[in-house]
Amino acid sequence: MKICILGGGFTGITAYRLLKDAGHDVFIIEAQSDIGGLSKTYYKYGCEYEFGPHILYTKDQAVIDFLSRFIKLRTEDYISKISVYGNLIGEGLINFPPSWDDVKKLKEYPQILEDYNNQKNSIKNPKLLSEFAINNLGSKLYELTIKNYTRKRWGVEPETISCEWCGSRPFIIKEEKNVTRWENLKIRFRPDDYNKLAKDILKSYDDVLLNTKFLNFNFDKDKISSVQTDKG
């Protein structure tokens, strides 16, 4: 069977590898200049920074078996940090979720404390991400962390996102000083480099159309006969 996959992110390239291994004729249309989608590894100041999922965790044996073909299983602690001022190092790089000890180091601490005391659980039945975060963090810390991150990472305003999923996220200020180590994630993978992982899964670019935007499918009765892109 000939199969077209729209998008060369990790969902697309995983589907490509499974279908290719099953003997199908598969190709990918990707609008960007490389595969990997939102999951990229960048290097700066001698450190690596992952954009996308920092840890791949699962209890599904089929997923474990697939990932194990390309990366080693790791069990070390995962410590999450967030940049308040946009720095990759230095001032404003704090643990997430933050403790009060982290928050006190910020120059905005007086405003953060005032907002937290005045706004903690002040919004009844929050429906939006912004409302949920303000209920737990106060306006100022929400703006410095969740709001800025959501805008930067996803390109959308938190005021437009439902809070249905927020209960599973650590939107809190912790009382204790120790960092969160996510010890409950018993099975987790951490790639050395998301760019390399994507290329290892793909194996070859022969079946990938990069810098190509999908426009439409052409049909012959009830079957797809061809694909329209901005290149023809």
GROMACS .gro file of C-alpha atoms in nm:
model
  232
    1MET     CA    1   0.000   0.000   0.000
    2LYS     CA    2   0.119   0.354  -0.078
    3ILE     CA    3   0.078   0.584   0.221
    4CYS     CA    4   0.127   0.960   0.259
    5ILE     CA    5   0.204   1.098   0.607
    6LEU     CA    6   0.143   1.468   0.668
    7GLY     CA    7   0.407   1.606   0.901
    8GLY     CA    8   0.753   1.484   0.998
    9GLY     CA    9   0.725   1.533   1.373
   10PHE     CA   10   0.779   1.238   1.604
   11THR     CA   11   0.427   1.108   1.546
   12GLY     CA   12   0.481   1.119   1.171
   13ILE     CA   13   0.826   0.960   1.167
   14THR     CA   14   0.719   0.689   1.413
   15ALA     CA   15   0.424   0.602   1.189
   16TYR     CA   16   0.662   0.608   0.892
   17ARG     CA   17   0.906   0.365   1.056
   18LEU     CA   18   0.634   0.118   1.165
   19LEU     CA   19   0.464   0.123   0.825
   20LYS     CA   20   0.794   0.103   0.637
   21ASP     CA   21   0.902  -0.194   0.848
   22ALA     CA   22   0.571  -0.360   0.762
   23GLY     CA   23   0.655  -0.336   0.393
   24HIS     CA   24   0.444  -0.038   0.284
   25ASP     CA   25   0.545   0.233   0.036
   26VAL     CA   26   0.548   0.543   0.257
   27PHE     CA   27   0.645   0.906   0.211
   28ILE     CA   28   0.627   1.215   0.435
   29ILE     CA   29   0.530   1.573   0.348
   30GLU     CA   30   0.693   1.819   0.588
   31ALA     CA   31   0.645   2.197   0.573
   32GLN     CA   32   0.962   2.277   0.770
   33SER     CA   33   1.326   2.245   0.665
   34ASP     CA   34   1.386   1.934   0.876
   35ILE     CA   35   1.207   1.656   1.060
   36GLY     CA   36   1.138   1.641   1.434
   37GLY     CA   37   0.853   1.888   1.465
   38LEU     CA   38   0.841   2.056   1.806
   39SER     CA   39   1.104   1.824   1.951
   40LYS     CA   40   1.451   1.969   1.892
   41THR     CA   41   1.783   1.979   2.074
   42TYR     CA   42   1.981   2.302   2.073
   43TYR     CA   43   2.329   2.363   2.210
   44LYS     CA   44   2.446   2.678   2.386
   45TYR     CA   45   2.704   2.761   2.652
   46GLY     CA   46   2.820   2.400   2.636
   47CYS     CA   47   2.479   2.270   2.745
   48GLU     CA   48   2.198   2.100   2.558
   49TYR     CA   49   1.841   2.233   2.565
   50GLU     CA   50   1.545   2.025   2.462
   51PHE     CA   51   1.243   2.189   2.305
   52GLY     CA   52   0.950   1.954   2.331
   53PRO     CA   53   0.915   1.659   2.571
   54HIS     CA   54   1.215   1.651   2.803
   55ILE     CA   55   1.148   1.295   2.914
   56LEU     CA   56   0.971   1.016   2.727
   57TYR     CA   57   0.792   0.808   2.988
   58THR     CA   58   0.561   0.514   2.938
   59LYS     CA   59   0.450   0.179   3.077
   60ASP     CA   60   0.334   0.049   2.740
   61GLN     CA   61   0.559  -0.241   2.640
   62ALA     CA   62   0.515  -0.180   2.265
   63VAL     CA   63   0.632   0.180   2.310
   64ILE     CA   64   0.923   0.067   2.527
   65ASP     CA   65   1.026  -0.192   2.268
   66PHE     CA   66   1.012   0.067   1.987
   67LEU     CA   67   1.211   0.334   2.172
   68SER     CA   68   1.466   0.078   2.289
   69ARG     CA   69   1.564   0.026   1.926
   70PHE     CA   70   1.705   0.378   1.916
   71ILE     CA   71   1.790   0.501   2.268
   72LYS     CA   72   1.895   0.353   2.602
   73LEU     CA   73   1.658   0.328   2.895
   74ARG     CA   74   1.762   0.569   3.169
   75THR     CA   75   1.642   0.587   3.527
   76GLU     CA   76   1.816   0.896   3.664
   77ASP     CA   77   1.613   1.171   3.827
   78TYR     CA   78   1.453   1.434   3.607
   79ILE     CA   79   1.471   1.790   3.741
   80SER     CA   80   1.266   2.056   3.564
   81LYS     CA   81   1.355   2.426   3.551
   82ILE     CA   82   1.190   2.730   3.394
   83SER     CA   83   1.343   3.060   3.283
   84VAL     CA   84   1.163   3.361   3.428
   85TYR     CA   85   1.351   3.626   3.228
   86GLY     CA   86   1.429   3.424   2.916
   87ASN     CA   87   1.788   3.347   3.022
   88LEU     CA   88   1.935   3.005   2.956
   89ILE     CA   89   2.177   3.053   3.245
   90GLY     CA   90   2.205   3.284   3.544
   91GLU     CA   91   1.942   3.496   3.715
   92GLY     CA   92   1.581   3.386   3.682
   93LEU     CA   93   1.644   3.018   3.607
   94ILE     CA   94   1.442   2.848   3.881
   95ASN     CA   95   1.310   2.504   3.964
   96PHE     CA   96   0.965   2.411   3.838
   97PRO     CA   97   0.743   2.377   4.023
   98PRO     CA   98   0.915   2.650   4.229
   99SER     CA   99   0.950   2.655   4.605
  100TRP     CA  100   0.913   2.969   4.812
  101ASP     CA  101   1.290   2.963   4.842
  102ASP     CA  102   1.313   2.995   4.461
  103VAL     CA  103   1.052   3.271   4.448
  104LYS     CA  104   1.223   3.479   4.718
  105LYS     CA  105   1.530   3.510   4.493
  106LEU     CA  106   1.330   3.696   4.226
  107LYS     CA  107   1.322   4.076   4.224
  108GLU     CA  108   0.944   4.057   4.181
  109TYR     CA  109   0.902   3.865   4.507
  110PRO     CA  110   0.703   4.137   4.694
  111GLN     CA  111   0.447   4.156   4.411
  112ILE     CA  112   0.440   3.776   4.376
  113LEU     CA  113   0.366   3.736   4.748
  114GLU     CA  114   0.095   4.003   4.747
  115ASP     CA  115  -0.079   3.854   4.443
  116TYR     CA  116  -0.056   3.504   4.585
  117ASN     CA  117  -0.211   3.604   4.917
  118ASN     CA  118  -0.489   3.803   4.749
  119GLN     CA  119  -0.569   3.566   4.461
  120LYS     CA  120  -0.514   3.213   4.594
  121ASN     CA  121  -0.830   3.018   4.496
  122SER     CA  122  -1.008   3.348   4.425
  123ILE     CA  123  -1.160   3.231   4.094
  124LYS     CA  124  -1.447   2.991   4.150
  125ASN     CA  125  -1.476   2.705   3.899
  126PRO     CA  126  -1.186   2.812   3.672
  127LYS     CA  127  -1.239   2.721   3.308
  128LEU     CA  128  -0.920   2.855   3.147
  129LEU     CA  129  -0.550   2.782   3.188
  130SER     CA  130  -0.492   3.143   3.293
  131GLU     CA  131  -0.759   3.124   3.565
  132PHE     CA  132  -0.630   2.792   3.699
  133ALA     CA  133  -0.271   2.920   3.712
  134ILE     CA  134  -0.367   3.248   3.882
  135ASN     CA  135  -0.562   3.051   4.143
  136ASN     CA  136  -0.247   2.858   4.229
  137LEU     CA  137   0.037   3.102   4.161
  138GLY     CA  138  -0.108   3.454   4.164
  139SER     CA  139  -0.099   3.691   3.867
  140LYS     CA  140   0.266   3.797   3.878
  141LEU     CA  141   0.425   3.453   3.899
  142TYR     CA  142   0.177   3.325   3.639
  143GLU     CA  143   0.288   3.601   3.401
  144LEU     CA  144   0.658   3.530   3.458
  145THR     CA  145   0.627   3.155   3.408
  146ILE     CA  146   0.318   2.992   3.260
  147LYS     CA  147   0.198   3.285   3.049
  148ASN     CA  148   0.535   3.360   2.888
  149TYR     CA  149   0.615   2.992   2.834
  150THR     CA  150   0.278   2.920   2.672
  151ARG     CA  151   0.316   3.215   2.435
  152LYS     CA  152   0.674   3.122   2.343
  153ARG     CA  153   0.629   2.747   2.313
  154TRP     CA  154   0.284   2.708   2.163
  155GLY     CA  155   0.221   3.050   2.009
  156VAL     CA  156  -0.118   3.091   2.178
  157GLU     CA  157  -0.257   3.295   2.465
  158PRO     CA  158  -0.326   3.105   2.792
  159GLU     CA  159  -0.656   3.294   2.812
  160THR     CA  160  -0.778   3.086   2.515
  161ILE     CA  161  -0.684   2.740   2.651
  162SER     CA  162  -0.917   2.519   2.856
  163CYS     CA  163  -0.793   2.417   3.200
  164GLU     CA  164  -0.935   2.063   3.171
  165TRP     CA  165  -0.584   1.912   3.170
  166CYS     CA  166  -0.433   2.144   3.434
  167GLY     CA  167  -0.497   1.914   3.727
  168SER     CA  168  -0.214   1.690   3.609
  169ARG     CA  169   0.037   1.979   3.599
  170PRO     CA  170   0.233   2.110   3.901
  171PHE     CA  171   0.099   2.465   3.906
  172ILE     CA  172   0.195   2.518   4.271
  173ILE     CA  173   0.449   2.694   4.492
  174LYS     CA  174   0.607   2.428   4.711
  175GLU     CA  175   0.670   2.482   5.080
  176GLU     CA  176   0.986   2.270   5.091
  177LYS     CA  177   1.316   2.379   4.935
  178ASN     CA  178   1.409   2.050   4.768
  179VAL     CA  179   1.361   2.019   4.393
  180THR     CA  180   1.098   1.795   4.238
  181ARG     CA  181   1.264   1.484   4.100
  182TRP     CA  182   0.965   1.311   3.940
  183GLU     CA  183   1.054   0.980   4.105
  184ASN     CA  184   0.714   0.833   4.016
  185LEU     CA  185   0.818   0.808   3.652
  186LYS     CA  186   0.965   0.460   3.683
  187ILE     CA  187   1.010   0.397   3.310
  188ARG     CA  188   1.155   0.692   3.125
  189PHE     CA  189   1.377   0.759   2.828
  190ARG     CA  190   1.592   1.062   2.775
  191PRO     CA  191   1.747   1.102   2.430
  192ASP     CA  192   2.100   1.238   2.412
  193ASP     CA  193   1.985   1.443   2.114
  194TYR     CA  194   1.633   1.470   1.971
  195ASN     CA  195   1.772   1.562   1.631
  196LYS     CA  196   1.976   1.241   1.617
  197LEU     CA  197   1.684   1.033   1.750
  198ALA     CA  198   1.457   1.164   1.473
  199LYS     CA  199   1.715   1.082   1.207
  200ASP     CA  200   1.777   0.736   1.355
  201ILE     CA  201   1.405   0.655   1.342
  202LEU     CA  202   1.373   0.787   0.987
  203LYS     CA  203   1.700   0.624   0.864
  204SER     CA  204   1.684   0.802   0.526
  205TYR     CA  205   1.548   1.125   0.380
  206ASP     CA  206   1.470   0.954   0.049
  207ASP     CA  207   1.097   0.943   0.130
  208VAL     CA  208   1.067   1.293   0.278
  209LEU     CA  209   0.955   1.609   0.100
  210LEU     CA  210   1.093   1.896   0.310
  211ASN     CA  211   0.986   2.260   0.278
  212THR     CA  212   0.663   2.136   0.122
  213LYS     CA  213   0.315   2.247   0.228
  214PHE     CA  214   0.021   2.011   0.188
  215LEU     CA  215  -0.279   2.167   0.008
  216ASN     CA  216  -0.529   1.894  -0.072
  217PHE     CA  217  -0.598   1.537  -0.176
  218ASN     CA  218  -0.721   1.449  -0.526
  219PHE     CA  219  -0.982   1.171  -0.533
  220ASP     CA  220  -1.074   0.910  -0.792
  221LYS     CA  221  -1.421   0.808  -0.680
  222ASP     CA  222  -1.370   0.709  -0.316
  223LYS     CA  223  -0.993   0.665  -0.330
  224ILE     CA  224  -0.709   0.917  -0.301
  225SER     CA  225  -0.537   0.935  -0.637
  226SER     CA  226  -0.274   1.201  -0.566
  227VAL     CA  227  -0.165   1.476  -0.327
  228GLN     CA  228  -0.156   1.849  -0.398
  229THR     CA  229   0.127   2.053  -0.246
  230ASP     CA  230   0.262   2.404  -0.299
  231LYS     CA  231   0.520   2.244  -0.530
  232GLY     CA  232   0.271   2.067  -0.750
   0.00000   0.00000   0.00000
